[in-house]
XYZ file of C-alpha atoms in Angstrom:
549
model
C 31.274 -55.383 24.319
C 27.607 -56.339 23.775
C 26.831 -52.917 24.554
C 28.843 -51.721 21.849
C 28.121 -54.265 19.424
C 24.718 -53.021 20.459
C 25.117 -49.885 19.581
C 27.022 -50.623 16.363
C 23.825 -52.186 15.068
C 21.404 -49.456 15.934
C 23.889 -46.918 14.435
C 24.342 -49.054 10.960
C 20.326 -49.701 10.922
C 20.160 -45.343 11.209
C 22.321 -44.889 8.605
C 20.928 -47.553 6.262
C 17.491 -45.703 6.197
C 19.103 -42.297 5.351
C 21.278 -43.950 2.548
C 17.934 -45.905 1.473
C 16.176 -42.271 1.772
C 18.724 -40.677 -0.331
C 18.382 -43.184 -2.860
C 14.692 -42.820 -3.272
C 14.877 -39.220 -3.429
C 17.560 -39.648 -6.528
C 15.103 -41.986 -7.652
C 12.183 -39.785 -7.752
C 14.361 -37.152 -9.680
C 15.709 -39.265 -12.821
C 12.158 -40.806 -12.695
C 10.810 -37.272 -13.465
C 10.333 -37.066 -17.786
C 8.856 -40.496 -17.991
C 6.859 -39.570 -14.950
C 6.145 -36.148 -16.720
C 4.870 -38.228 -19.869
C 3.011 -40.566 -18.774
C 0.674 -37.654 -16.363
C 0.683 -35.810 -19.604
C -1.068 -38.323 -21.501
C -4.314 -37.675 -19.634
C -4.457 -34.558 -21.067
C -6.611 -34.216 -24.257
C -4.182 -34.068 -27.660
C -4.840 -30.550 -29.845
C -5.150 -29.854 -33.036
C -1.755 -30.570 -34.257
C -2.116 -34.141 -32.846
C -4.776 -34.887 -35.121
C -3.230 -33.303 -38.090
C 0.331 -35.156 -37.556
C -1.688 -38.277 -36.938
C -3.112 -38.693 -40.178
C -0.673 -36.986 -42.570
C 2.508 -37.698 -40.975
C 2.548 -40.868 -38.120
C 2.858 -43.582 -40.429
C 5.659 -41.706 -42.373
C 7.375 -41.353 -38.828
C 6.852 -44.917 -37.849
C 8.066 -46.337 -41.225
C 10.885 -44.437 -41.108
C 11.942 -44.905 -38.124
C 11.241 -48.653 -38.235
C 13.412 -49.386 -41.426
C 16.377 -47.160 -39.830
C 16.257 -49.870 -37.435
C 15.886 -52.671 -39.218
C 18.886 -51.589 -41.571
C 21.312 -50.555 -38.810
C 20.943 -53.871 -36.891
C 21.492 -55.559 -39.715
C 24.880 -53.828 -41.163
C 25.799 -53.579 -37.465
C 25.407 -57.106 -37.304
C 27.310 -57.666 -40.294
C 30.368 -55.567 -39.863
C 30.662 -55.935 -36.014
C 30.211 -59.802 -35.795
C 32.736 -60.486 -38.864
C 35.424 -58.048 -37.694
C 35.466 -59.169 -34.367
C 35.200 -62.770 -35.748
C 38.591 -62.260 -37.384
C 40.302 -60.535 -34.778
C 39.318 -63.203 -32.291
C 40.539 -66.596 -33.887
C 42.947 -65.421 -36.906
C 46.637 -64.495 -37.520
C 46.436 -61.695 -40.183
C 49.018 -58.798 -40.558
C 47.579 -56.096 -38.935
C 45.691 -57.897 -36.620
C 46.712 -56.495 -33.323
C 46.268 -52.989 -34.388
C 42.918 -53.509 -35.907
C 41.982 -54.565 -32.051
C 41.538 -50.926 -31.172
C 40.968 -49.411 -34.599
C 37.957 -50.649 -35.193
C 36.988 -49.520 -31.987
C 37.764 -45.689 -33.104
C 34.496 -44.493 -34.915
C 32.907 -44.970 -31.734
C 34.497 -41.125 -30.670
C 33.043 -39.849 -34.293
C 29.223 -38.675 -33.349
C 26.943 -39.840 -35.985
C 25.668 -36.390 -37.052
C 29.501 -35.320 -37.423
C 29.885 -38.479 -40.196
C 26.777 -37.444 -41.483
C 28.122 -33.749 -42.122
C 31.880 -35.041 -43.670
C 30.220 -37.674 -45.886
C 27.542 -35.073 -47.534
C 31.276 -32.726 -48.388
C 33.362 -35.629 -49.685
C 30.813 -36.931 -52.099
C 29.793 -32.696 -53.197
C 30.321 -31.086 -56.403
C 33.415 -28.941 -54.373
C 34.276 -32.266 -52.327
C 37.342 -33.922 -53.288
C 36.017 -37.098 -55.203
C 34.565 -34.654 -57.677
C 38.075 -32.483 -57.594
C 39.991 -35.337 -58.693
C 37.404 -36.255 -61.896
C 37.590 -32.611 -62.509
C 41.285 -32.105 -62.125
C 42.932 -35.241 -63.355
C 40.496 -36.820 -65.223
C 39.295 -33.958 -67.046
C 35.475 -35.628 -66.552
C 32.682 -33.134 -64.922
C 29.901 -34.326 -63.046
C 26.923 -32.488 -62.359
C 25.779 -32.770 -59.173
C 26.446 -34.781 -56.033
C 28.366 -38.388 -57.377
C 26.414 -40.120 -54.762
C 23.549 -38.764 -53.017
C 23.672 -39.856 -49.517
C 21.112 -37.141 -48.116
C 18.361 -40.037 -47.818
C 17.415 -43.075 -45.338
C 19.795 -45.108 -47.052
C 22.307 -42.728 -46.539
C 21.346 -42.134 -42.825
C 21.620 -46.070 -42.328
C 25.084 -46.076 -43.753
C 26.005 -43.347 -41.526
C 24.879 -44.821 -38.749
C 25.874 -48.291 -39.289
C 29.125 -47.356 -39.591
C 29.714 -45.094 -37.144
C 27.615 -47.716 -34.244
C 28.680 -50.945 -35.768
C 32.272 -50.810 -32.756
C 29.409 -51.566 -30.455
C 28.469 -55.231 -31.784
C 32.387 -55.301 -32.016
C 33.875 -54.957 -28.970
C 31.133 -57.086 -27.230
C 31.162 -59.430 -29.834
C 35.081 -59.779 -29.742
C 34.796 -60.080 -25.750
C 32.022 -63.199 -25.804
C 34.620 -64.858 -28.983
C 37.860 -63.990 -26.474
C 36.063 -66.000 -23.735
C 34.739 -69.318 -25.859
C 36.920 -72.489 -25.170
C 38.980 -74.102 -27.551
C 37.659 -77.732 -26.196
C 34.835 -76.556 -28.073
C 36.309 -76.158 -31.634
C 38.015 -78.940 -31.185
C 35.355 -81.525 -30.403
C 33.738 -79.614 -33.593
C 36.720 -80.123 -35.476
C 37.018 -84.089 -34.646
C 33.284 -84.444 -35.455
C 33.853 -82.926 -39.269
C 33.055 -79.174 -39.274
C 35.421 -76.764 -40.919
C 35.789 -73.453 -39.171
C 33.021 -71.610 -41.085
C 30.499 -74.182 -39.875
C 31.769 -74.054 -36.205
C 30.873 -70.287 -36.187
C 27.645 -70.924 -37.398
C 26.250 -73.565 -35.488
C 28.581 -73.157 -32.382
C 30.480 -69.509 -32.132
C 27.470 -67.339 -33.319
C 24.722 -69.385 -30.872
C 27.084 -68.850 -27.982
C 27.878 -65.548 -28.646
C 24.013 -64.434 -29.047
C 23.629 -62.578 -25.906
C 26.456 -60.426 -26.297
C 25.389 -59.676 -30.300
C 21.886 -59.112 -29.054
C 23.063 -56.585 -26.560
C 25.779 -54.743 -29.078
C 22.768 -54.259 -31.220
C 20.418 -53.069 -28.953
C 22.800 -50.524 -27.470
C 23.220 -49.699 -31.460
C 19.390 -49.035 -31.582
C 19.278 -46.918 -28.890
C 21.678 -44.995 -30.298
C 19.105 -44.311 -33.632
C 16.520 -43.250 -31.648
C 18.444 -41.309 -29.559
C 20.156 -39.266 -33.208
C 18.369 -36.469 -34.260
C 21.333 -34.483 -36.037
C 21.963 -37.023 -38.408
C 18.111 -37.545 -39.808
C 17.286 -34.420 -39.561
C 20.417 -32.975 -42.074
C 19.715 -36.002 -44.436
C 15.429 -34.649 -44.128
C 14.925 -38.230 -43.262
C 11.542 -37.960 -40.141
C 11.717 -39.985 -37.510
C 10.341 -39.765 -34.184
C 12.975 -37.842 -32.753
C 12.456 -34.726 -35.891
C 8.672 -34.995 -34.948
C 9.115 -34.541 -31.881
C 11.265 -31.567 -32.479
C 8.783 -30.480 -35.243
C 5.967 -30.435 -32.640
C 8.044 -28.696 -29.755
C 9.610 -25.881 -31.782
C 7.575 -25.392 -35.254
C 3.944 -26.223 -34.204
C 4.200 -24.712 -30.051
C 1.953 -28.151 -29.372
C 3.452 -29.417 -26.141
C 0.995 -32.253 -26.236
C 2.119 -33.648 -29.770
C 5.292 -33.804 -28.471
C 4.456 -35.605 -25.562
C 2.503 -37.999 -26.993
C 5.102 -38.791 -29.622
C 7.635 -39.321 -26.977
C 5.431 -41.575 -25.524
C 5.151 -44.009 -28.748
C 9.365 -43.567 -28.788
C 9.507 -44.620 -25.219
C 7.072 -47.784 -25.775
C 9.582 -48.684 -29.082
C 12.519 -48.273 -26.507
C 10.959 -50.628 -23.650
C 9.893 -53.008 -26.860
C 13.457 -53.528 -27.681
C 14.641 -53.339 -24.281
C 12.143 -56.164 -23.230
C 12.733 -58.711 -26.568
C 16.475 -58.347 -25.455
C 15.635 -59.563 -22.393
C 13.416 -62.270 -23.583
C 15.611 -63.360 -25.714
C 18.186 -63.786 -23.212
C 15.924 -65.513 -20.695
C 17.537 -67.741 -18.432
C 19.432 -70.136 -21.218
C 23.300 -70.611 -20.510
C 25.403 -69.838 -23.250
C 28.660 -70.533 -21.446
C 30.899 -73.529 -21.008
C 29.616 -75.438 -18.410
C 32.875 -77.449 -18.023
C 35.096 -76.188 -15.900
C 38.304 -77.590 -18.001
C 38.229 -75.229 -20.637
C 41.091 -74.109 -23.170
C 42.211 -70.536 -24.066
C 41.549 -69.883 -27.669
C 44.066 -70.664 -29.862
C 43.882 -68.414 -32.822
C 44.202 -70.186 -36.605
C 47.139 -68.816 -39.134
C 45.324 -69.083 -42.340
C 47.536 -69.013 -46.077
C 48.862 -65.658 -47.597
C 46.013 -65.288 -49.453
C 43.639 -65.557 -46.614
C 45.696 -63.389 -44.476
C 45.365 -60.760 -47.345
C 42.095 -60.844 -47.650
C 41.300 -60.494 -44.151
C 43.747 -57.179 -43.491
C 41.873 -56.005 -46.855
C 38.558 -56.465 -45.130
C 39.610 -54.939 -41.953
C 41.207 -51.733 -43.700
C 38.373 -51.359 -45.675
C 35.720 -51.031 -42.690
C 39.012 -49.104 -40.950
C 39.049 -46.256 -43.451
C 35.493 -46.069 -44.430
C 33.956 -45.827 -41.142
C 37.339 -43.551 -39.453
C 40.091 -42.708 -41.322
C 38.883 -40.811 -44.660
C 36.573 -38.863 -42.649
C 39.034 -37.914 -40.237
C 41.359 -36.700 -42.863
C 38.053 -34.679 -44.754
C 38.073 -33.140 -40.717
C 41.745 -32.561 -40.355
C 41.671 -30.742 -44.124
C 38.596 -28.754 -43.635
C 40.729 -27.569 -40.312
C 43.662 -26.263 -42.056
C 41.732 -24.658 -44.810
C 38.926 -22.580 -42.362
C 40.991 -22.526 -38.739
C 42.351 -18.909 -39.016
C 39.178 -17.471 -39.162
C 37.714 -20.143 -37.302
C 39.700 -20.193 -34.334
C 39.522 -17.309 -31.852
C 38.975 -15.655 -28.943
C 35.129 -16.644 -29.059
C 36.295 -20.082 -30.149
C 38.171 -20.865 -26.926
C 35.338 -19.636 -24.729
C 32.703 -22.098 -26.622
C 35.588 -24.927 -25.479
C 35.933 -23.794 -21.961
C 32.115 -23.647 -21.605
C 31.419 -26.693 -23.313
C 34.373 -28.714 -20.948
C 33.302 -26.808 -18.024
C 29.156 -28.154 -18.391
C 30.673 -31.638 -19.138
C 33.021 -31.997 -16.233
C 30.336 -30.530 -13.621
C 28.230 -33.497 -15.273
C 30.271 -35.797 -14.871
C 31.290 -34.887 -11.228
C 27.545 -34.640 -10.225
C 26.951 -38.081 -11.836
C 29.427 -40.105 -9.939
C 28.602 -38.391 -6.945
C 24.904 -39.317 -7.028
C 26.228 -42.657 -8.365
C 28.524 -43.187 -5.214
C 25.590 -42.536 -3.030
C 23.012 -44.962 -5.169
C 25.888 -47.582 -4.764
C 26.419 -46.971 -1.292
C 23.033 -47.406 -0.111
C 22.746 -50.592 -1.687
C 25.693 -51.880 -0.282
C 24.739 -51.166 3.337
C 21.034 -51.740 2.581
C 19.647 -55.159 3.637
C 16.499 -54.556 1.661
C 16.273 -56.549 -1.644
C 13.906 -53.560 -3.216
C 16.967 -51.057 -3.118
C 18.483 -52.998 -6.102
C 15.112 -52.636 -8.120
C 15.980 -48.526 -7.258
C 19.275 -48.420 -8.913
C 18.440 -50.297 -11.612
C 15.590 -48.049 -12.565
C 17.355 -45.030 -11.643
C 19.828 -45.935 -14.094
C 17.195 -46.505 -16.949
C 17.902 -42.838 -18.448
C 20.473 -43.657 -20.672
C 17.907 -46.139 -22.926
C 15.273 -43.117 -22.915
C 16.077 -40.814 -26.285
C 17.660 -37.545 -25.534
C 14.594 -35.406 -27.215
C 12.116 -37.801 -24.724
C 14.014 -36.781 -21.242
C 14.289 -32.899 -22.643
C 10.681 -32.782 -23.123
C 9.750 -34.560 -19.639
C 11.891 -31.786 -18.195
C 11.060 -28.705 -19.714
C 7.428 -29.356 -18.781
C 7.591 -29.789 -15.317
C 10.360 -27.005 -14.995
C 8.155 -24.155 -17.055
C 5.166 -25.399 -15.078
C 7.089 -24.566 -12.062
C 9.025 -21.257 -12.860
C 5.340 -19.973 -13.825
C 4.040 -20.862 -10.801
C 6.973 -18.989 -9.106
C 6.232 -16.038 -11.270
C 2.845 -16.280 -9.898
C 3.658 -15.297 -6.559
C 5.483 -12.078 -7.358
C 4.125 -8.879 -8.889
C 3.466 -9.685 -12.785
C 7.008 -8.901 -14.577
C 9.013 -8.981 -11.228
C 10.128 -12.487 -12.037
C 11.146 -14.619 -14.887
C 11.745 -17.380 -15.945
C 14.411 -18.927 -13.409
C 15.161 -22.743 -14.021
C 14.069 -22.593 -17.810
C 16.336 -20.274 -18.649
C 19.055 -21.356 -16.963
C 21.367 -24.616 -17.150
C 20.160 -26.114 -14.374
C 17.476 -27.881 -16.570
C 19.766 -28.905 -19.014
C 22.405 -30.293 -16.773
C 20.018 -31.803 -14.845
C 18.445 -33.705 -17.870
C 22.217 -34.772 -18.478
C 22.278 -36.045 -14.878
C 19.093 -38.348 -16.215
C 20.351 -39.088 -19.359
C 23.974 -40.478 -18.355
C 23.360 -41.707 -14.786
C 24.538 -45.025 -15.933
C 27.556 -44.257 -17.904
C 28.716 -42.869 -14.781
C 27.150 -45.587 -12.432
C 28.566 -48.845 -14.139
C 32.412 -48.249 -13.571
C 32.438 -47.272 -10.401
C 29.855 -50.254 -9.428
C 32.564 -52.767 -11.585
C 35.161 -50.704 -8.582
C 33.107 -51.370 -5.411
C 32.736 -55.215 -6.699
C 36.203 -55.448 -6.853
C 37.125 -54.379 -3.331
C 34.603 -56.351 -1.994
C 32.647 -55.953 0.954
C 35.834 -57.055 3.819
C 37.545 -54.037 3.584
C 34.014 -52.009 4.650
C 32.959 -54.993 6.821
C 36.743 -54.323 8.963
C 36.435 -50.886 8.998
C 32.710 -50.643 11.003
C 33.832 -53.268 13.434
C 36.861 -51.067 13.872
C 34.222 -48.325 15.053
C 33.928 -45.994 12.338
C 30.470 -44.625 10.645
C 29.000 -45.455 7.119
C 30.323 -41.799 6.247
C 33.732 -42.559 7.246
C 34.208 -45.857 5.956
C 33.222 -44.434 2.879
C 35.531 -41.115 2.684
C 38.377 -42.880 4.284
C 38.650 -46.674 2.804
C 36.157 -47.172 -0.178
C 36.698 -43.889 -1.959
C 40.345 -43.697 -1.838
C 40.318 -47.658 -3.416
C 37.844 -46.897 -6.185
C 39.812 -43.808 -7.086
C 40.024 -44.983 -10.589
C 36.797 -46.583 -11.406
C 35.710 -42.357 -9.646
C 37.714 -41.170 -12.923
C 36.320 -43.338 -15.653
C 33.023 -42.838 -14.749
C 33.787 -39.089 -14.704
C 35.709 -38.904 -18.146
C 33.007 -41.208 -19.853
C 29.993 -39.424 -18.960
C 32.580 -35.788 -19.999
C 32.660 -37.367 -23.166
C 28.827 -38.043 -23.796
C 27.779 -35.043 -22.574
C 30.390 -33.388 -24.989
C 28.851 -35.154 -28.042
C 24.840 -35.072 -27.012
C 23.253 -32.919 -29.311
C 19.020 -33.549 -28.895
C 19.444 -32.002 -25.222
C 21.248 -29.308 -25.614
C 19.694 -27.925 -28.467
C 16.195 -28.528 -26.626
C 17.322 -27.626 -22.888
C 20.030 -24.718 -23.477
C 19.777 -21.021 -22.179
C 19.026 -18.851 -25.414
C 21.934 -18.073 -27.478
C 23.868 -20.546 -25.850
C 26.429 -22.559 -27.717
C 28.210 -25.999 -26.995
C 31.341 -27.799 -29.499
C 28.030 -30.168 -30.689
C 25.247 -27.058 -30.720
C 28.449 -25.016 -32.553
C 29.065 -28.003 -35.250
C 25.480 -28.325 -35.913
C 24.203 -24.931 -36.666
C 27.380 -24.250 -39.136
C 26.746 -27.494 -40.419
C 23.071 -26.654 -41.557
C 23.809 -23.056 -42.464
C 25.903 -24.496 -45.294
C 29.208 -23.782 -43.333
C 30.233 -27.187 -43.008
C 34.444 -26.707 -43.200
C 33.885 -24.498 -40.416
C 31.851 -26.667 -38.218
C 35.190 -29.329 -38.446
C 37.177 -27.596 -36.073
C 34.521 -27.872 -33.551
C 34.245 -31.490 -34.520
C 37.380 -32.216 -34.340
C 38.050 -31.216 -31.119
C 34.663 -33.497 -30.103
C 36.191 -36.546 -32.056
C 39.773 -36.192 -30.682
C 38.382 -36.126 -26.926
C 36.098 -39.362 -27.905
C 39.093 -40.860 -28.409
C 40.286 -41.239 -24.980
C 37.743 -43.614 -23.397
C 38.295 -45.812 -26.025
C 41.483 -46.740 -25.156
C 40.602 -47.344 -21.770
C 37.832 -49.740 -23.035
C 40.580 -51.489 -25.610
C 43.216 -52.507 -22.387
C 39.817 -53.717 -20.216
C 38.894 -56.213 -23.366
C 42.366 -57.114 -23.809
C 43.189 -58.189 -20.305
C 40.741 -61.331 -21.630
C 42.984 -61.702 -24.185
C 45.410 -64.810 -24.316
């Protein structure tokens, strides 16, 4: 038996290494565009550097700055008072607005941006009905949205479900002891959120809004439609219109230090304070049943936000669909779907795979540094799309030339550039953690027994894994597989960096007949992209409500 046990121990310490080993080496691969970047910095900055530099940087910065400013603020707004309501009031309405407000979430941002700039056109139907019924003609677009204002209302509205559903899940989880001892001490409700709800809740506001920013720095469609620079257009601007790899990288460089900025006053903001209930006697929140005219006001509010940031646009979609699908909608039309659902579901597929294996080595792993790995592995998805393209495409066209350079001269081309390796592998980077989060919620919830019985019972690391932990996690395998389908579907910066010439996704589609003034026709792509967003978002609506009373 000790000889066994023995041997148990020397097989388990084998396998840990070559788990550990596989885990650097995925390591070393998502680490490769800030890796890329930061090497690239040595190098001495051209012409265009200097140029952008003094005519342009501070208009890039600016911009860029106030479009964050003014989407964490509205996102603040609209996120933290819907969720607010929902939480703690009887309203008609209420339990439907739970998941509608979490709908523009499956609208991309550049999509809203697109639908807004028709509704409000001279041939958009706000200025059909003035025409029509009114008998009033305005010249020109009724509002002009085409500006940073414009791009911050877009983007506000269309981010603002993530402050919601986090906020909504911190309020779900706050005691009623609480309001009560705040009640009995003379505060109305209003002041309890203030100086009680809202303190408590901080973390989880803090965090809504800094996934919200990433999301800005991450949108290039939207900005650059509306003409609005930012770094993500300069970047683009340096890569494609000035050839000045160099400008590029050092832009991406000052994005990157603006993401890790946010990233680390999140952090520090978070510290090591408790914002929980320390008792363990808490109540479930009781929610308040205000008068009629209350009640109104809140479904008012709540429809408002509802139809604004989901509904109207949808229906702009939907119309543009019927009007333009006929000649929209054909045999060329149903290959851009199968490609586009084909590169996202070998995405997603190769994400949880490499996800499975990061997890795995850290749960057989006895070393403490193998958590540092994953968590750093998983970093991607805070790094702007336009950043990771350009950290790949460097080190890829350095090595396809190098390739070249082997062979005859015009024997061999360009192999990994122009393929879709690059571009699926800078999705792998990019959405490593939308993949790696549910099915690390799965392996927490089965525990470590279940492995624990199955090695003593003889069986390998590989085993355990295909026979017992896989089969359990099944579902947390398919949510991290349909979520990252879903992003991928949507991500615009990559692709249009990344993609094999005259290739076309449902995003790359929308946005080229969107800028060539063909923006009816870009809906039926869109709506295809909006109408598969949707799906995750149920998922996420039951996992919040299971914290429901």
């Amino acid at each position: 038996m000790n000889t066994r046990i023995l041997s148990l121990v020397k097989q388990s310490y084998y396998w840990w290494n070559r788990w550990a080993g596989a885990a650097v080496v995925i390591l070393l691969l998502v680490t490769i565009p800030v890796l890329t970047i930061l090497l690239q910095l040595f190098e001495p900055p051209g012409d265009s550097w200097y140029h952008l530099k003094e005519n342009l940087l501070l208009t890039l910065f600016s911009n860029t700055l106030l479009l964050l400013s003014g989407v964490s603020l509205f996102t603040f707004l609209l996120g933290v008072s819907t969720a607010w309501l929902v939480s703690n009031y009887n309203f008609p309405g209420r339990r439907y607005f739970e998941w509608l407000l979490i709908l523009p979430l499956g609208f991309p941002a550049y999509i809203m941006a697109y639908t807004y700039t028709g509704i409000f056109d001279y041939a958009g139907p706000i200025h059909s009905f003035f025409r029509n019924h009114l008998a009033i003609n305005i010249k020109g677009s009724l509002i002009d949205i085409m500006n940073l204002p414009g791009a911050v209302f877009i983007l506000s509205i269309t981010l603002f479900p993530y402050v919601f559903l986090i906020s909504r899940s911190s309020f779900l989880q706050q005691s009623k002891t609480l309001q009560e001892a705040s009640s009995l001490l003379g505060s109305h409700r209003w002041r309890t959120f203030i100086r009680i709800a809202l303190p408590m809740a901080r973390p989880a506001i803090v965090g809504g809004i800094a996934l919200a920013s990433m999301e800005v720095l991450n949108d290039y469609g939207t900005v650059k439609y509306f003409g609005v620079n930012t770094f993500t257009t300069g970047i683009f601007r340096a890569w494609f219109s000035m050839g000045d790899a160099t400008t590029a990288i050092y832009l991406s460089a000052i994005l990157m230090m603006v993401v890790f900025t946010i990233l680390y006053l999140e952090s520090l903001q978070r510290g090591n304070r408790q914002f929980g209930n320390a008792n363990a006697l808490t109540k479930p929140l009781v929610r308040v049943t205000p008068n009629v005219k209350k009640q109104f006001l809140y479904t008012t509010f709540c429809t408002i936000i509802f139809l604004v940031s989901f509904l109207i646009p949808l229906a702009q979609i939907v119309y543009w669909v019927i009007l333009t699908y006929e000649k929209v909608i054909n045999k060329d039309f149903f290959l851009l779907i199968y490609r586009s659902f084909s590169l996202a579901a070998g995405t997603g597929l190769a994400v949880v795979i490499l996800s499975v294996v990061l997890l795995y080595a850290l749960r057989l792993s006895p070393f403490k540094w193998m958590k540092n790995i994953t968590k750093i592995a998983t970093l991607g998805y805070a790094i702007p799309g336009a950043v990771i393209a350009v950290g790949i495409m460097i080190p890829i066209l350095g090595f396809d030339r190098w390739l070249a350079g082997q062979f005859s001269p015009g024997t061999l081309g360009l192999i990994l550039s122009g393929s879709l390796f690059g571009l699926i592998f800078a999705y792998i980077v990019r959405f490593m953690a939308v993949g790696y989060n549910p099915i690390d919620a799965g392996f927490q919830k089965i525990g470590l027994h279940v492995n624990e019985a199955s090695r003593l019972l003889g069986s390998g690391p590989t085993r355990t894994l295909w026979r017992v932990d896989l089969p359990l996690i099944k579902p947390s395998l398919f949510s991290g597989i349909l979520l990252v389908f879903v992003d991928v579907l949507k991500e615009l910066p990559l692709t249009l960096i990344l993609r094999p010439f005259n290739y076309h996704t449902l995003a790359t589609k929308a946005f080229d007949m969107a800028t060539n003034e063909m923006i009816a026709e870009s809906a039926n792509a869109a709506l295809i992209i909006i109408l598969t967003g949707i799906i995750p978002i149920i998922f996420l609506n039951r996992m919040i409500r299971r914290r429901d009373v």
